[in-house]
Amino acid sequence: MIHVLKAGLLTTVQDLGRFGYQKDGVVACGAMDAIAHKTANWIVGNQANEATLEMTLSGPVIEFESDAVIAITGASIQPTIFGKKIDQHKPVYVRAGSILRCDYADYGCRAYLAIAGGFEVDRVMGSKSTYLRAKLGGWKGRALRKADQIPIGKETNQQLLVKQKLIHRLQSNADFSQANWSVPVWDYGINRKNITVRVTKGKQFDWFTETSRQQFTSLRYQITNESDRMGYRLQGTALQLKREQQLLSEATSVGTIQVPSNGKPICLMKDRQTTGGYPKIAEVITADIPCIAQAKPGMFLRFHFVSLNEAEQALLNQSQREEQLQLAIRWKREER
């Protein structure tokens, strides 16, 4: 069991998503940065789809009511236990009664906390992910609040063996111990201000003026404060249609960049609506969704068009890196 002493800005339970119901208007949701989510789970020995806590911009303060093995990945949120720094991207054993405090993210936007055994919340339509607008799934269909108590699932035999190895590393009177290995931080390709995002042409790309199509890639767009898990509203030069046209609502996907009547693009994210009626100028390639997920309000996006073949190759390369990472983590966990 974990006890939430402070909730953080926005902390929700997420897995990889709720699939098979978009035809009924139920969005997939899931971790905004699926790579960081999966990596945290692999580090503690969970399956990739086990639920984690997604922490946005600033993290929670949590008390552990039982011994646990945890891992924190993604954004750098400066985690401490009783004021002592713990490392991210590695397994950490914490004693019962320990208090984890996560600070403001100085790099990235979203961090992920996995715990060996997972978070014991009900699956709704096959998923533990939280859909905030519908108050569906996760922990009571909402973000975590102060005084919430979330149960932890049962650890496997392999997870218990890893826990014992970490206990052996525990120094006297210490509240936690850490493994002597860590996972490299994923290169999101972002700096403090800018991120380049690869896109393919949207279905209504040709509806826009030649000038607007050039401006879309030659200028940069700033992520506004009116951005959330549903979508990122972007500030910059307004994009213009050749002429006003009516568009029937049609399917959207994660990374769809649609342009409403004010000409300011919106990049749809994991909690997007399943259909939309705005023209779509571009689609962010799947491999770059984690990059956008780690971009904070105030940062600038630049868009770069690639072909479908290039988009597919980027996703294949990313998948191969993930497989290699998973194998490396498994080898380190089972190392004696």
XYZ file of N, CA, C and O in Angstrom, residues 200-205 208 212-213 216 239 257-259 265 279-283 305:
84
model
N 4.034 13.545 -41.118
C 3.624 13.226 -42.483
C 2.452 14.136 -42.844
O 1.844 14.761 -41.971
N 2.143 14.217 -44.117
C 1.060 15.104 -44.556
C -0.287 14.611 -44.038
O -0.580 13.418 -44.069
N -1.095 15.571 -43.567
C -2.436 15.245 -43.114
C -3.394 15.086 -44.287
O -3.082 15.455 -45.437
N -4.570 14.582 -43.991
C -5.541 14.290 -45.049
C -5.972 15.552 -45.797
O -6.259 15.514 -46.994
N -6.025 16.693 -45.079
C -6.444 17.945 -45.709
C -5.258 18.894 -45.949
O -5.433 20.114 -46.031
N -4.069 18.355 -46.058
C -2.880 19.188 -46.273
C -3.059 20.127 -47.464
O -2.693 21.308 -47.409
N -4.731 23.846 -47.470
C -4.080 25.050 -46.950
C -3.328 25.780 -48.064
O -2.879 25.165 -49.049
N 0.921 29.035 -46.172
C 0.725 28.382 -44.868
C 1.452 27.054 -44.790
O 2.020 26.700 -43.757
N 1.470 26.303 -45.902
C 2.180 25.021 -45.900
C 3.676 25.230 -45.702
O 4.335 24.438 -45.011
N 4.320 26.383 -41.990
C 4.164 25.295 -41.021
C 5.499 24.648 -40.680
O 5.740 24.240 -39.539
N -2.504 29.587 -39.627
C -2.518 28.912 -40.922
C -3.847 29.173 -41.622
O -4.904 29.176 -40.986
N -2.527 16.708 -36.162
C -2.440 18.165 -35.995
C -3.577 18.775 -36.801
O -3.557 18.782 -38.030
N -4.589 19.244 -36.070
C -5.743 19.838 -36.726
C -5.716 21.355 -36.534
O -5.100 21.859 -35.597
N -6.386 22.047 -37.437
C -6.342 23.511 -37.432
C -7.768 24.060 -37.358
O -8.518 23.963 -38.348
N -2.715 25.740 -34.723
C -2.739 24.270 -34.705
C -2.943 23.684 -33.308
O -2.564 24.282 -32.292
N -9.829 20.612 -40.205
C -8.873 20.120 -41.204
C -7.556 19.699 -40.556
O -7.077 20.343 -39.625
N -6.973 18.642 -41.088
C -5.735 18.087 -40.544
C -4.594 18.387 -41.511
O -4.577 17.879 -42.628
N -3.641 19.191 -41.028
C -2.524 19.554 -41.898
C -1.398 18.534 -41.837
O -0.641 18.369 -42.791
N -1.296 17.814 -40.713
C -0.170 16.880 -40.562
C -0.481 15.845 -39.493
O -1.443 15.985 -38.717
N 0.346 14.801 -39.476
C 0.268 13.744 -38.454
C 1.677 13.513 -37.908
O 2.598 13.217 -38.670
N 8.640 17.507 -42.420
C 7.915 16.466 -43.145
C 8.850 15.328 -43.560
O 9.975 15.556 -44.000
